[in-house]
Amino acid sequence: MGDEIMYGQDEEEMCDDGNDDDISAPKAPSCDMTFESSKAAQKYYLNYAQWHGFGIRIDYARQTNDGVISRGRLVCTKAGKDNMVKEDTQKPKSVVPERRRNTTVRIDCKSLLRLKRVDGNYKVVEFIDTHNLPIIKKFNLVKYMRSHRDISPEEREFLRILHRANVTTSRMMQIMAGIHKSPHNVTYTRKDVANFRESVRREHNITDIEDTLAYFQELKSEDGDFFFSIQLDEESRVMNLFWMPCAPFIGINNHGMSVQFGCGFLRNEDTMSFAWLFNTFLEAMDGLAPINIITDQDFAMRAGIESAHEKLGAFMGAHEDLHLEMNDCLNNSYNPGEFEHKWTSMIARYGVQDHVDLNALWEKRASWIPAYFMQNFFPFLQSTQHTEGFNAVLKRYVNPSSLLYNF
């Protein structure tokens, strides 16, 4: 027997362009090889199989009483024979097409690598490199075999960092292709990365609320002015926040730039939830209430406006002056008295005194007619466009599967 060689690392050299003609493949295993561990032996044989176009699996691994592997055998994925199930000729055939199963058909391939533990190391005692199947000659296709689709621990940690930064799966694959010099050298697929990200989400879903509260507490300890508030349910639990509507408070500074004062996640868009939201915002501002709030969150009012426009569409088409008169009434009234006079005159002129939606708008007139808050100066804030712009930017980085902690 020749000199023993210790193998603990791969020997292949990766080329820059993924062309297998320029790649030095690892040596074939032989009976003079010794490995530091069974994992090192498996890794070496797996690497050899990858460069020679076939997959491998563990056929068996015998363990001692203390859990140490004493011997084992690695075989080709095509080794062995499938259990053939006899077709029942008496049973009527189903009209539904049989689902295609993603399984490997075994055809009794004889290729194998057998190991034995000797003096604390693992020695190759048998190696057969004979296949009874055509091997894959395209190196960039071998990675799609199940045994070769693997994300290393180092790359998993790096993908976790990218995941926390909300990098998309497609962008992750581009980054990894750059690291490996070519997409052909990446030993996993986009689906593998997507599955890994989903497993990370499941890990954090359990502790998402706790992580978020701990993060808030840390910010509070570092900055005494930092404010947060949590509303608990009747069982003193924080409800799941992933699907809850986000209500941001957006203002503008002296330069006309949008400023976010804070945001809240509402359990329900009802009066009680909004009351908690605004009272909490008032508490965060040390009791200093805003002069005005522009919002589109009064859904009853918004529904009334939409309903009125829908029902008055044909009527306004028949009265061309109605649109101009209503616009003048809403936007060119300089005090409440002037508006009320114009409105009542317009309603009487067109005979719509009993219109339910218009009456509902009249009852809420102090909340949406400029004449009632014209004495307060807030230029550039005649609509919710600043909040809508914030929401548009937010949607680029946050989706329904995002964790509250990452948000």
Short mmCIF file of C-alpha atoms in Angstrom, two decimals:
data_model
loop_
_atom_site.label_atom_id
_atom_site.label_comp_id
_atom_site.label_asym_id
_atom_site.label_seq_id
_atom_site.Cartn_x
_atom_site.Cartn_y
_atom_site.Cartn_z
CA MET A 1 0.00 0.00 0.00
CA GLY A 2 1.37 3.42 -0.92
CA ASP A 3 1.77 6.43 1.32
CA GLU A 4 -1.48 7.62 2.87
CA ILE A 5 -2.76 11.03 1.81
CA MET A 6 -4.93 13.16 4.09
CA TYR A 7 -7.82 14.88 2.30
CA GLY A 8 -9.86 17.53 3.99
CA GLN A 9 -10.38 20.06 1.21
CA ASP A 10 -11.40 20.02 -2.45
CA GLU A 11 -8.65 20.05 -5.04
CA GLU A 12 -10.48 21.36 -8.09
CA GLU A 13 -9.84 24.79 -9.54
CA MET A 14 -12.80 26.77 -10.77
CA CYS A 15 -12.44 28.60 -14.03
CA ASP A 16 -13.70 32.12 -14.55
CA ASP A 17 -16.10 31.45 -17.40
CA GLY A 18 -17.64 28.13 -16.34
CA ASN A 19 -16.10 26.27 -19.32
CA ASP A 20 -15.35 22.72 -18.17
CA ASP A 21 -12.59 22.33 -20.77
CA ASP A 22 -10.39 24.65 -18.71
CA ILE A 23 -11.19 23.08 -15.32
CA SER A 24 -8.91 20.66 -13.50
CA ALA A 25 -11.21 17.93 -12.17
CA PRO A 26 -10.40 16.18 -8.87
CA LYS A 27 -8.55 12.87 -8.86
CA ALA A 28 -10.57 9.69 -8.85
CA PRO A 29 -10.81 8.12 -5.37
CA SER A 30 -8.47 5.19 -4.76
CA CYS A 31 -7.71 2.73 -1.99
CA ASP A 32 -4.67 4.71 -0.84
CA MET A 33 -6.80 7.69 0.20
CA THR A 34 -7.58 8.52 3.82
CA PHE A 35 -9.89 11.29 5.01
CA GLU A 36 -10.10 13.14 8.29
CA SER A 37 -13.84 12.51 8.63
CA SER A 38 -16.74 10.83 6.89
CA LYS A 39 -18.02 14.28 5.90
CA ALA A 40 -14.71 15.06 4.20
CA ALA A 41 -14.88 11.78 2.28
CA GLN A 42 -18.47 12.43 1.26
CA LYS A 43 -17.60 15.96 0.16
CA TYR A 44 -14.68 14.72 -1.94
CA TYR A 45 -16.71 12.01 -3.66
CA LEU A 46 -19.60 14.42 -4.17
CA ASN A 47 -17.24 16.85 -5.84
CA TYR A 48 -15.81 14.08 -8.01
CA ALA A 49 -19.34 13.02 -9.01
CA GLN A 50 -20.27 16.59 -9.88
CA TRP A 51 -17.34 16.93 -12.27
CA HIS A 52 -18.08 13.56 -13.87
CA GLY A 53 -21.81 14.01 -14.42
CA PHE A 54 -23.59 11.80 -11.89
CA GLY A 55 -25.20 12.11 -8.48
CA ILE A 56 -24.54 10.16 -5.28
CA ARG A 57 -26.39 9.16 -2.13
CA ILE A 58 -25.57 7.44 1.17
CA ASP A 59 -26.40 3.75 0.88
CA TYR A 60 -25.68 2.97 4.54
CA ALA A 61 -23.64 4.27 7.49
CA ARG A 62 -22.98 1.93 10.44
CA GLN A 63 -22.46 3.52 13.83
CA THR A 64 -20.84 2.35 17.05
CA ASN A 65 -22.59 2.54 20.42
CA ASP A 66 -21.15 6.00 21.01
CA GLY A 67 -22.57 7.29 17.70
CA VAL A 68 -19.33 7.29 15.67
CA ILE A 69 -19.61 6.05 12.08
CA SER A 70 -17.45 2.94 11.69
CA ARG A 71 -18.10 2.15 8.06
CA GLY A 72 -20.26 3.39 5.23
CA ARG A 73 -20.96 3.25 1.54
CA LEU A 74 -21.74 5.97 -0.99
CA VAL A 75 -23.40 4.90 -4.23
CA CYS A 76 -24.67 6.41 -7.44
CA THR A 77 -28.23 7.72 -7.29
CA LYS A 78 -29.10 5.12 -9.93
CA ALA A 79 -27.87 2.23 -7.74
CA GLY A 80 -30.32 -0.45 -6.68
CA LYS A 81 -33.63 -1.34 -8.22
CA ASP A 82 -37.05 0.25 -7.99
CA ASN A 83 -39.88 -1.63 -6.35
CA MET A 84 -42.12 -2.43 -9.28
CA VAL A 85 -45.82 -2.18 -8.52
CA LYS A 86 -47.97 -4.50 -10.56
CA GLU A 87 -50.70 -2.76 -12.46
CA ASP A 88 -54.20 -3.90 -11.61
CA THR A 89 -55.69 -4.75 -14.99
CA GLN A 90 -59.14 -5.15 -13.45
CA LYS A 91 -59.20 -1.62 -12.11
CA PRO A 92 -60.60 0.96 -14.54
CA LYS A 93 -58.08 3.54 -15.66
CA SER A 94 -58.46 7.02 -14.24
CA VAL A 95 -59.41 9.80 -16.63
CA VAL A 96 -57.24 12.18 -14.59
CA PRO A 97 -53.64 12.27 -15.86
CA GLU A 98 -51.20 10.78 -13.38
CA ARG A 99 -49.04 13.33 -11.66
CA ARG A 100 -45.43 13.32 -12.72
CA ARG A 101 -43.26 12.40 -9.74
CA ASN A 102 -39.88 13.98 -9.17
CA THR A 103 -38.10 10.74 -8.31
CA THR A 104 -34.90 9.08 -9.52
CA VAL A 105 -35.31 5.84 -11.43
CA ARG A 106 -32.85 3.21 -10.16
CA ILE A 107 -31.26 0.93 -12.75
CA ASP A 108 -28.79 -1.06 -10.60
CA CYS A 109 -25.72 1.10 -11.25
CA LYS A 110 -22.63 -0.50 -9.68
CA SER A 111 -20.60 2.66 -9.02
CA LEU A 112 -19.74 3.07 -5.32
CA LEU A 113 -17.25 4.26 -2.70
CA ARG A 114 -16.86 2.19 0.48
CA LEU A 115 -15.22 3.61 3.62
CA LYS A 116 -13.92 2.12 6.84
CA ARG A 117 -12.76 3.87 10.00
CA VAL A 118 -9.09 3.07 10.70
CA ASP A 119 -7.10 4.73 13.52
CA GLY A 120 -9.57 7.61 13.78
CA ASN A 121 -9.59 8.34 10.03
CA TYR A 122 -11.69 7.06 7.15
CA LYS A 123 -9.98 4.89 4.57
CA VAL A 124 -11.25 4.06 1.08
CA VAL A 125 -11.48 0.25 0.97
CA GLU A 126 -13.38 -0.10 -2.30
CA PHE A 127 -14.04 2.14 -5.29
CA ILE A 128 -15.98 1.18 -8.42
CA ASP A 129 -16.27 3.74 -11.18
CA THR A 130 -18.37 1.75 -13.63
CA HIS A 131 -21.73 3.19 -14.66
CA ASN A 132 -24.49 1.55 -16.66
CA LEU A 133 -26.11 4.85 -17.54
CA PRO A 134 -25.12 7.81 -19.68
CA ILE A 135 -23.58 10.51 -17.55
CA ILE A 136 -24.26 14.22 -17.96
CA LYS A 137 -21.45 15.83 -19.90
CA LYS A 138 -22.59 19.43 -19.48
CA PHE A 139 -21.09 20.67 -16.22
CA ASN A 140 -23.62 23.48 -15.84
CA LEU A 141 -26.48 20.93 -15.91
CA VAL A 142 -25.11 18.66 -13.17
CA LYS A 143 -26.00 21.20 -10.47
CA TYR A 144 -29.69 20.42 -11.02
CA MET A 145 -29.20 16.93 -9.58
CA ARG A 146 -30.54 16.67 -6.05
CA SER A 147 -27.22 15.65 -4.48
CA HIS A 148 -25.42 18.66 -5.97
CA ARG A 149 -28.00 21.34 -5.18
CA ASP A 150 -26.48 22.66 -1.99
CA ILE A 151 -25.99 26.03 -0.34
CA SER A 152 -22.86 26.13 1.79
CA PRO A 153 -23.10 27.42 5.41
CA GLU A 154 -21.05 30.51 4.47
CA GLU A 155 -23.36 31.33 1.58
CA ARG A 156 -26.43 30.70 3.73
CA GLU A 157 -25.22 33.31 6.19
CA PHE A 158 -24.54 35.74 3.36
CA LEU A 159 -28.01 35.12 1.92
CA ARG A 160 -29.47 35.83 5.37
CA ILE A 161 -27.76 39.23 5.32
CA LEU A 162 -29.15 39.95 1.86
CA HIS A 163 -32.59 38.78 3.00
CA ARG A 164 -32.54 41.18 5.96
CA ALA A 165 -31.68 43.96 3.49
CA ASN A 166 -34.81 43.08 1.46
CA VAL A 167 -32.77 42.09 -1.59
CA THR A 168 -34.94 40.21 -4.09
CA THR A 169 -34.31 36.57 -4.93
CA SER A 170 -33.38 37.41 -8.53
CA ARG A 171 -30.88 40.00 -7.35
CA MET A 172 -29.42 37.48 -4.89
CA MET A 173 -28.78 35.06 -7.76
CA GLN A 174 -27.06 37.83 -9.72
CA ILE A 175 -24.82 38.63 -6.76
CA MET A 176 -23.89 34.98 -6.22
CA ALA A 177 -23.19 34.54 -9.93
CA GLY A 178 -20.76 37.45 -9.69
CA ILE A 179 -19.04 35.90 -6.68
CA HIS A 180 -18.69 32.55 -8.47
CA LYS A 181 -17.55 34.28 -11.69
CA SER A 182 -20.39 32.71 -13.68
CA PRO A 183 -24.02 31.60 -13.21
CA HIS A 184 -22.91 28.10 -14.27
CA ASN A 185 -20.76 27.80 -11.15
CA VAL A 186 -23.61 28.49 -8.70
CA THR A 187 -24.53 25.07 -7.30
CA TYR A 188 -28.16 25.91 -6.57
CA THR A 189 -31.13 27.39 -8.34
CA ARG A 190 -33.37 30.38 -7.84
CA LYS A 191 -36.01 28.06 -6.38
CA ASP A 192 -33.51 26.82 -3.78
CA VAL A 193 -32.84 30.40 -2.69
CA ALA A 194 -36.57 31.15 -2.56
CA ASN A 195 -37.13 28.07 -0.38
CA PHE A 196 -34.27 29.09 1.89
CA ARG A 197 -35.75 32.57 2.30
CA GLU A 198 -39.11 31.05 3.18
CA SER A 199 -37.47 28.91 5.87
CA VAL A 200 -35.82 32.05 7.29
CA ARG A 201 -39.22 33.77 7.40
CA ARG A 202 -40.74 30.83 9.27
CA GLU A 203 -37.91 30.96 11.81
CA HIS A 204 -38.51 34.64 12.51
CA ASN A 205 -42.31 34.57 12.37
CA ILE A 206 -42.37 32.94 15.79
CA THR A 207 -40.25 35.63 17.46
CA ASP A 208 -41.10 38.59 15.23
CA ILE A 209 -43.15 40.50 17.83
CA GLU A 210 -40.64 39.76 20.61
CA ASP A 211 -37.72 40.88 18.41
CA THR A 212 -39.58 44.06 17.49
CA LEU A 213 -40.39 44.94 21.11
CA ALA A 214 -36.80 44.23 22.15
CA TYR A 215 -35.58 46.50 19.36
CA PHE A 216 -37.94 49.27 20.48
CA GLN A 217 -36.71 48.90 24.05
CA GLU A 218 -33.11 49.18 22.85
CA LEU A 219 -33.91 52.36 20.90
CA LYS A 220 -35.68 53.74 23.97
CA SER A 221 -32.61 53.11 26.13
CA GLU A 222 -30.39 54.89 23.60
CA ASP A 223 -32.76 57.79 22.93
CA GLY A 224 -35.03 59.02 25.68
CA ASP A 225 -37.22 60.85 23.15
CA PHE A 226 -38.01 57.67 21.22
CA PHE A 227 -41.67 56.76 21.67
CA PHE A 228 -43.64 53.60 20.96
CA SER A 229 -46.92 52.18 22.15
CA ILE A 230 -48.52 48.74 21.83
CA GLN A 231 -52.22 48.03 22.22
CA LEU A 232 -52.97 44.55 23.57
CA ASP A 233 -56.10 42.50 23.08
CA GLU A 234 -58.33 41.12 25.83
CA GLU A 235 -55.86 38.29 26.45
CA SER A 236 -52.89 40.67 26.77
CA ARG A 237 -51.41 39.51 23.48
CA VAL A 238 -50.18 41.53 20.52
CA MET A 239 -52.14 40.55 17.48
CA ASN A 240 -50.44 39.47 14.23
CA LEU A 241 -49.44 42.64 12.43
CA PHE A 242 -48.47 41.42 8.97
CA TRP A 243 -51.83 42.09 7.38
CA MET A 244 -52.74 45.20 9.35
CA PRO A 245 -53.16 48.53 7.55
CA CYS A 246 -50.23 50.90 8.07
CA ALA A 247 -51.25 54.46 8.96
CA PRO A 248 -48.30 56.87 8.55
CA PHE A 249 -48.22 60.45 9.84
CA ILE A 250 -46.57 62.56 7.14
CA GLY A 251 -45.85 66.29 7.30
CA ILE A 252 -43.64 68.75 5.47
CA ASN A 253 -40.75 70.88 6.67
CA ASN A 254 -39.98 74.50 5.79
CA HIS A 255 -38.41 73.36 2.51
CA GLY A 256 -41.53 71.54 1.33
CA MET A 257 -39.96 68.12 1.93
CA SER A 258 -41.98 65.22 3.34
CA VAL A 259 -41.24 64.24 6.94
CA GLN A 260 -42.51 61.10 8.64
CA PHE A 261 -43.52 61.75 12.24
CA GLY A 262 -44.48 58.15 12.94
CA CYS A 263 -46.81 55.37 11.88
CA GLY A 264 -49.19 52.88 13.40
CA PHE A 265 -50.56 49.44 12.53
CA LEU A 266 -54.32 49.29 12.97
CA ARG A 267 -56.16 46.16 13.94
CA ASN A 268 -59.38 47.43 12.38
CA GLU A 269 -60.20 50.59 10.47
CA ASP A 270 -62.99 51.57 12.82
CA THR A 271 -63.64 54.49 15.15
CA MET A 272 -62.03 52.82 18.17
CA SER A 273 -58.82 52.02 16.28
CA PHE A 274 -58.50 55.53 14.88
CA ALA A 275 -59.20 57.02 18.30
CA TRP A 276 -56.33 54.96 19.75
CA LEU A 277 -54.10 55.97 16.82
CA PHE A 278 -54.66 59.71 17.17
CA ASN A 279 -54.56 59.70 20.97
CA THR A 280 -51.27 57.79 20.88
CA PHE A 281 -49.87 60.21 18.32
CA LEU A 282 -50.92 63.09 20.58
CA GLU A 283 -49.12 61.40 23.49
CA ALA A 284 -45.99 60.97 21.37
CA MET A 285 -46.08 64.69 20.56
CA ASP A 286 -46.22 65.59 24.29
CA GLY A 287 -49.81 66.74 23.96
CA LEU A 288 -49.12 69.18 21.11
CA ALA A 289 -52.01 68.59 18.72
CA PRO A 290 -51.72 69.39 14.99
CA ILE A 291 -53.85 72.26 13.75
CA ASN A 292 -55.19 70.23 10.84
CA ILE A 293 -54.99 66.66 9.61
CA ILE A 294 -55.56 65.83 5.95
CA THR A 295 -56.63 62.20 5.60
CA ASP A 296 -58.49 59.88 3.27
CA GLN A 297 -59.26 57.45 6.09
CA ASP A 298 -62.91 58.51 6.53
CA PHE A 299 -64.24 55.71 4.34
CA ALA A 300 -67.85 56.64 4.98
CA MET A 301 -67.19 60.11 3.59
CA ARG A 302 -65.23 58.77 0.63
CA ALA A 303 -67.98 56.27 -0.16
CA GLY A 304 -70.52 59.09 0.02
CA ILE A 305 -68.55 61.20 -2.44
CA GLU A 306 -68.15 58.30 -4.87
CA SER A 307 -71.82 57.41 -4.56
CA ALA A 308 -72.89 61.00 -5.13
CA HIS A 309 -70.75 61.32 -8.25
CA GLU A 310 -72.05 58.01 -9.57
CA LYS A 311 -75.70 58.86 -9.00
CA LEU A 312 -75.38 62.44 -10.21
CA GLY A 313 -73.43 61.54 -13.35
CA ALA A 314 -76.42 61.48 -15.71
CA PHE A 315 -78.03 64.41 -13.93
CA MET A 316 -74.92 66.56 -14.23
CA GLY A 317 -74.65 65.58 -17.88
CA ALA A 318 -78.11 66.99 -18.44
CA HIS A 319 -77.25 70.18 -16.52
CA GLU A 320 -73.90 71.37 -17.85
CA ASP A 321 -73.75 74.28 -15.43
CA LEU A 322 -74.02 72.06 -12.35
CA HIS A 323 -70.37 71.00 -12.42
CA LEU A 324 -69.11 74.57 -12.64
CA GLU A 325 -71.50 75.75 -9.96
CA MET A 326 -70.53 72.97 -7.56
CA ASN A 327 -66.83 73.65 -8.13
CA ASP A 328 -67.39 77.33 -7.38
CA CYS A 329 -69.35 76.43 -4.27
CA LEU A 330 -66.67 74.14 -2.89
CA ASN A 331 -63.49 76.00 -3.78
CA ASN A 332 -64.42 79.66 -4.02
CA SER A 333 -66.25 80.14 -0.75
CA TYR A 334 -64.14 82.19 1.68
CA ASN A 335 -66.07 81.60 4.89
CA PRO A 336 -68.64 79.10 6.19
CA GLY A 337 -71.53 81.51 5.74
CA GLU A 338 -70.76 82.05 2.06
CA PHE A 339 -70.44 78.32 1.43
CA GLU A 340 -73.69 77.48 3.20
CA HIS A 341 -75.54 80.13 1.21
CA LYS A 342 -74.17 78.87 -2.12
CA TRP A 343 -74.81 75.23 -1.23
CA THR A 344 -78.43 75.68 -0.15
CA SER A 345 -79.13 77.81 -3.23
CA MET A 346 -77.60 75.17 -5.53
CA ILE A 347 -79.51 72.32 -3.85
CA ALA A 348 -82.80 74.19 -4.16
CA ARG A 349 -82.14 75.18 -7.78
CA TYR A 350 -81.62 71.58 -8.89
CA GLY A 351 -84.21 70.07 -6.58
CA VAL A 352 -82.00 67.53 -4.80
CA GLN A 353 -82.93 68.37 -1.20
CA ASP A 354 -83.70 64.72 -0.43
CA HIS A 355 -80.53 63.25 -1.92
CA VAL A 356 -79.13 60.98 0.83
CA ASP A 357 -75.45 61.17 -0.17
CA LEU A 358 -75.44 64.92 -0.64
CA ASN A 359 -77.08 65.34 2.76
CA ALA A 360 -74.37 63.12 4.29
CA LEU A 361 -71.69 65.31 2.71
CA TRP A 362 -73.44 68.39 4.08
CA GLU A 363 -73.36 66.98 7.62
CA LYS A 364 -69.58 66.43 7.34
CA ARG A 365 -68.92 69.79 5.66
CA ALA A 366 -66.67 71.08 8.43
CA SER A 367 -64.19 68.25 7.77
CA TRP A 368 -63.70 68.66 4.04
CA ILE A 369 -64.82 72.09 2.83
CA PRO A 370 -61.82 74.53 2.70
CA ALA A 371 -63.94 77.44 3.90
CA TYR A 372 -64.11 75.90 7.40
CA PHE A 373 -60.32 75.73 7.91
CA MET A 374 -59.09 78.40 5.53
CA GLN A 375 -57.84 80.50 8.45
CA ASN A 376 -55.06 77.94 9.03
CA PHE A 377 -52.06 78.37 6.72
CA PHE A 378 -50.62 75.11 5.37
CA PRO A 379 -49.51 75.48 1.74
CA PHE A 380 -48.62 72.47 -0.42
CA LEU A 381 -51.01 70.32 1.64
CA GLN A 382 -54.29 70.52 -0.20
CA SER A 383 -54.39 66.73 -0.69
CA THR A 384 -52.89 63.50 0.64
CA GLN A 385 -50.30 63.37 -2.15
CA HIS A 386 -47.38 63.43 0.31
CA THR A 387 -48.72 60.36 2.10
CA GLU A 388 -49.50 58.65 -1.20
CA GLY A 389 -45.92 59.30 -2.33
CA PHE A 390 -44.63 57.78 0.90
CA ASN A 391 -46.82 54.72 0.41
CA ALA A 392 -45.55 54.27 -3.15
CA VAL A 393 -41.94 54.28 -1.95
CA LEU A 394 -42.77 51.95 0.94
CA LYS A 395 -44.34 49.36 -1.36
CA ARG A 396 -41.06 49.07 -3.26
CA TYR A 397 -39.38 47.58 -0.18
CA VAL A 398 -42.20 46.04 1.87
CA ASN A 399 -44.60 43.27 0.90
CA PRO A 400 -47.16 41.14 2.79
CA SER A 401 -44.47 38.57 3.67
CA SER A 402 -42.12 41.14 5.23
CA LEU A 403 -41.43 40.84 8.94
CA LEU A 404 -42.43 43.64 11.28
CA TYR A 405 -38.88 43.69 12.69
CA ASN A 406 -37.39 44.28 9.23
CA PHE A 407 -39.97 46.99 8.54
#
